[in-house]
Tab-separated table of N, CA and C in Angstrom:
chain	number	residue	atom	x	y	z
A	1	MET	N	11.692	-4.256	15.480
A	1	MET	CA	12.107	-2.937	14.421
A	1	MET	C	12.516	-3.836	13.172
A	2	LYS	N	12.396	-3.274	12.177
A	2	LYS	CA	12.815	-3.721	10.986
A	2	LYS	C	14.010	-2.893	10.371
A	3	LEU	N	15.080	-3.675	9.971
A	3	LEU	CA	16.359	-3.267	9.420
A	3	LEU	C	16.736	-3.769	8.148
A	4	GLN	N	16.799	-2.527	7.097
A	4	GLN	CA	17.233	-2.660	5.695
A	4	GLN	C	18.506	-2.019	5.642
A	5	ILE	N	19.572	-2.844	5.123
A	5	ILE	CA	20.795	-2.333	4.670
A	5	ILE	C	20.974	-2.599	3.309
A	6	ILE	N	20.924	-1.711	2.441
A	6	ILE	CA	21.069	-1.658	0.974
A	6	ILE	C	22.151	-1.007	0.316
A	7	SER	N	22.710	-1.416	-0.930
A	7	SER	CA	23.561	-0.695	-1.647
A	7	SER	C	22.862	-0.743	-2.992
A	8	ALA	N	23.602	0.009	-3.889
A	8	ALA	CA	23.142	-0.092	-5.300
A	8	ALA	C	23.377	-1.302	-5.920
A	9	GLN	N	24.134	-2.040	-5.527
A	9	GLN	CA	24.284	-3.599	-6.120
A	9	GLN	C	23.454	-4.810	-5.528
A	10	GLU	N	23.179	-4.557	-4.150
A	10	GLU	CA	22.615	-5.723	-3.369
A	10	GLU	C	21.967	-5.237	-2.306
A	11	VAL	N	21.309	-6.235	-1.724
A	11	VAL	CA	20.641	-5.902	-0.198
A	11	VAL	C	21.450	-6.819	0.498
A	12	LEU	N	22.033	-6.090	1.775
A	12	LEU	CA	23.043	-6.679	2.413
A	12	LEU	C	22.362	-7.439	3.588
A	13	PHE	N	21.268	-6.594	4.009
A	13	PHE	CA	20.752	-7.349	5.160
A	13	PHE	C	19.077	-6.947	5.170
A	14	THR	N	18.224	-7.647	5.554
A	14	THR	CA	16.699	-7.194	5.974
A	14	THR	C	16.218	-8.125	6.902
A	15	GLY	N	15.656	-7.673	7.950
A	15	GLY	CA	15.229	-8.443	8.856
A	15	GLY	C	14.781	-7.796	10.284
A	16	GLU	N	14.342	-8.407	11.072
A	16	GLU	CA	14.040	-7.888	12.614
A	16	GLU	C	15.029	-7.859	13.445
A	17	VAL	N	15.121	-6.787	14.169
A	17	VAL	CA	16.237	-6.585	15.101
A	17	VAL	C	15.769	-5.955	16.436
A	18	SER	N	16.625	-6.224	17.324
A	18	SER	CA	16.211	-5.514	18.727
A	18	SER	C	16.886	-4.003	18.809
A	19	GLN	N	18.037	-3.996	18.198
A	19	GLN	CA	19.031	-2.822	18.313
A	19	GLN	C	19.970	-2.596	17.128
A	20	VAL	N	20.170	-1.400	16.652
A	20	VAL	CA	21.226	-1.008	15.782
A	20	VAL	C	22.091	-0.035	16.148
A	21	THR	N	23.514	-0.264	16.088
A	21	THR	CA	24.534	0.968	16.383
A	21	THR	C	25.044	1.223	15.088
A	22	LEU	N	25.032	2.544	14.671
A	22	LEU	CA	25.551	3.094	13.378
A	22	LEU	C	26.848	4.078	13.478
A	23	PRO	N	27.534	3.897	12.513
A	23	PRO	CA	28.822	4.838	12.734
A	23	PRO	C	28.334	6.324	12.156
A	24	GLY	N	27.595	7.204	12.752
A	24	GLY	CA	27.353	8.542	12.346
A	24	GLY	C	28.505	9.451	11.946
A	25	THR	N	28.374	10.300	11.055
A	25	THR	CA	29.537	10.995	10.766
A	25	THR	C	29.765	12.035	12.071
A	26	MET	N	28.941	12.367	13.039
A	26	MET	CA	29.175	13.156	14.185
A	26	MET	C	29.361	12.154	15.248
A	27	GLY	N	29.645	10.878	15.185
A	27	GLY	CA	29.765	9.894	16.220
A	27	GLY	C	28.758	8.718	16.199
A	28	GLU	N	29.148	7.629	16.841
A	28	GLU	CA	28.294	6.604	16.825
A	28	GLU	C	27.199	6.660	17.556
A	29	PHE	N	25.966	5.954	17.025
A	29	PHE	CA	24.583	6.244	17.797
A	29	PHE	C	23.966	4.748	17.737
A	30	THR	N	22.967	4.557	18.780
A	30	THR	CA	22.216	3.450	18.779
A	30	THR	C	20.855	3.613	18.707
A	31	VAL	N	20.170	2.886	17.872
A	31	VAL	CA	18.727	3.085	17.699
A	31	VAL	C	17.971	1.801	18.288
A	32	LEU	N	17.102	2.128	19.264
A	32	LEU	CA	16.336	1.148	19.960
A	32	LEU	C	14.798	1.404	19.422
A	33	LYS	N	13.933	0.451	19.855
A	33	LYS	CA	12.412	0.250	19.384
A	33	LYS	C	11.850	1.581	19.851
A	34	ASN	N	10.827	2.144	19.273
A	34	ASN	CA	10.385	3.458	19.258
A	34	ASN	C	11.091	4.720	19.345
A	35	HIS	N	12.185	4.789	18.524
A	35	HIS	CA	13.185	5.846	18.555
A	35	HIS	C	12.550	6.856	17.826
A	36	ALA	N	12.974	8.252	17.891
A	36	ALA	CA	12.448	9.370	17.274
A	36	ALA	C	12.648	9.262	15.834
A	37	SER	N	12.040	9.609	14.791
A	37	SER	CA	12.424	9.979	13.429
A	37	SER	C	13.708	10.427	13.446
A	38	LEU	N	14.390	10.088	12.562
A	38	LEU	CA	15.648	11.047	12.229
A	38	LEU	C	16.352	10.526	10.942
A	39	LEU	N	17.198	11.490	10.456
A	39	LEU	CA	17.800	11.096	9.305
A	39	LEU	C	19.410	11.540	9.382
A	40	ALA	N	20.171	10.536	9.120
A	40	ALA	CA	21.710	10.887	9.551
A	40	ALA	C	22.726	10.553	8.470
A	41	THR	N	23.775	11.071	8.263
A	41	THR	CA	24.719	10.568	7.406
A	41	THR	C	25.564	9.630	8.120
A	42	LEU	N	26.235	8.839	7.429
A	42	LEU	CA	27.028	7.778	8.024
A	42	LEU	C	28.579	7.818	7.540
A	43	ALA	N	29.464	7.613	8.366
A	43	ALA	CA	30.841	7.568	8.159
A	43	ALA	C	31.271	6.121	7.880
A	44	ALA	N	32.408	5.924	7.423
A	44	ALA	CA	33.065	4.706	7.143
A	44	ALA	C	33.145	3.992	8.587
A	45	GLY	N	32.514	2.713	8.696
A	45	GLY	CA	32.666	1.966	10.110
A	45	GLY	C	31.951	0.633	9.864
A	46	THR	N	31.480	0.354	10.998
A	46	THR	CA	30.701	-1.063	11.108
A	46	THR	C	29.157	-0.487	11.572
A	47	VAL	N	28.201	-1.327	11.096
A	47	VAL	CA	26.956	-1.172	11.494
A	47	VAL	C	26.747	-2.547	12.378
A	48	LYS	N	26.368	-2.345	13.477
A	48	LYS	CA	26.297	-3.562	14.519
A	48	LYS	C	24.758	-3.725	14.974
A	49	TYR	N	24.247	-4.706	14.815
A	49	TYR	CA	22.872	-5.095	15.230
A	49	TYR	C	22.616	-6.416	15.734
A	50	THR	N	21.586	-6.457	16.470
A	50	THR	CA	21.125	-7.944	17.345
A	50	THR	C	19.916	-8.221	16.638
A	51	ASP	N	19.746	-9.545	16.401
A	51	ASP	CA	18.629	-9.908	15.820
A	51	ASP	C	17.775	-10.322	16.699
A	52	GLU	N	16.457	-10.973	16.403
A	52	GLU	CA	15.661	-11.206	17.355
A	52	GLU	C	15.978	-12.322	18.359
A	53	ALA	N	16.883	-13.215	17.832
A	53	ALA	CA	17.574	-14.314	18.670
A	53	ALA	C	18.372	-14.029	19.488
A	54	GLY	N	18.813	-12.723	19.535
A	54	GLY	CA	19.853	-12.307	20.455
A	54	GLY	C	21.601	-12.489	19.912
A	55	ASN	N	21.298	-12.842	18.410
A	55	ASN	CA	22.764	-12.767	17.765
A	55	ASN	C	23.128	-11.838	17.361
A	56	ALA	N	24.525	-11.328	17.660
A	56	ALA	CA	25.147	-10.134	17.463
A	56	ALA	C	25.866	-10.098	15.965
A	57	LEU	N	25.310	-9.248	14.951
A	57	LEU	CA	25.750	-9.328	13.660
A	57	LEU	C	26.272	-7.837	13.358
A	58	SER	N	26.849	-7.799	12.115
A	58	SER	CA	27.786	-6.360	11.951
A	58	SER	C	27.889	-6.530	10.328
A	59	SER	N	28.069	-5.392	9.872
A	59	SER	CA	28.308	-4.978	8.394
A	59	SER	C	29.215	-3.829	8.116
A	60	ASP	N	30.397	-4.122	7.636
A	60	ASP	CA	31.279	-2.919	7.502
A	60	ASP	C	30.691	-2.055	6.095
A	61	ILE	N	30.878	-0.816	6.475
A	61	ILE	CA	30.328	0.082	5.480
A	61	ILE	C	31.339	1.137	5.034
A	62	THR	N	31.288	1.878	4.129
A	62	THR	CA	32.332	2.800	3.673
A	62	THR	C	31.585	4.455	3.824
A	63	GLY	N	30.276	4.208	4.127
A	63	GLY	CA	29.598	5.713	4.243
A	63	GLY	C	28.044	5.294	3.801
A	64	GLY	N	27.265	6.277	3.996
A	64	GLY	CA	26.093	6.472	3.541
A	64	GLY	C	24.849	7.102	4.349
A	65	ILE	N	23.868	6.703	4.318
A	65	ILE	CA	22.481	7.450	4.891
A	65	ILE	C	21.624	6.731	5.805
A	66	ALA	N	21.150	7.017	6.903
A	66	ALA	CA	20.384	6.265	7.666
A	66	ALA	C	18.909	7.108	7.879
A	67	ASP	N	17.954	6.384	7.644
A	67	ASP	CA	16.632	6.831	7.973
A	67	ASP	C	15.886	6.035	9.060
A	68	VAL	N	15.550	6.671	10.107
A	68	VAL	CA	14.579	5.852	11.030
A	68	VAL	C	13.347	6.505	11.105
A	69	ASP	N	12.233	5.838	10.953
A	69	ASP	CA	10.893	6.154	10.895
A	69	ASP	C	10.097	4.986	11.270
A	70	ASN	N	9.038	5.154	12.359
A	70	ASN	CA	8.157	4.181	12.761
A	70	ASN	C	8.674	2.592	12.855
A	71	ASN	N	9.687	2.613	13.518
A	71	ASN	CA	10.479	1.098	13.755
A	71	ASN	C	11.062	0.596	12.588
A	72	VAL	N	11.296	1.258	11.550
A	72	VAL	CA	11.851	0.697	10.436
A	72	VAL	C	13.228	2.002	10.231
A	73	ILE	N	14.266	0.933	10.102
A	73	ILE	CA	15.670	1.693	9.923
A	73	ILE	C	16.294	1.380	8.341
A	74	SER	N	16.103	2.285	7.546
A	74	SER	CA	16.684	1.983	6.556
A	74	SER	C	18.013	2.753	6.242
A	75	VAL	N	19.060	1.740	5.977
A	75	VAL	CA	20.312	2.176	5.694
A	75	VAL	C	20.693	1.943	4.302
A	76	CYS	N	21.155	3.046	3.500
A	76	CYS	CA	21.636	3.062	2.147
A	76	CYS	C	23.240	3.339	2.299
A	77	VAL	N	23.801	2.334	1.725
A	77	VAL	CA	25.257	2.551	1.799
A	77	VAL	C	26.284	2.575	0.591
A	78	TYR	N	27.099	3.252	0.558
A	78	TYR	CA	27.974	3.293	-0.694
A	78	TYR	C	28.687	1.960	-1.004
């Protein structure tokens, strides 16, 4: 899967990942390969993801929107 985390000022991360956990406004949720398409609002918290090498990475956010479609996760953060 491809993960893109972007803000109005910069690209925070772009790369291949095996899973992503996002702080949704209705609760935390995890996206795995071949996840159904969705659009979700995000609360302040931490985006946790695992790269293809198995490294656990994270990015703190103050909120935003996540779009999942065809194994591409686009996260636009404030």
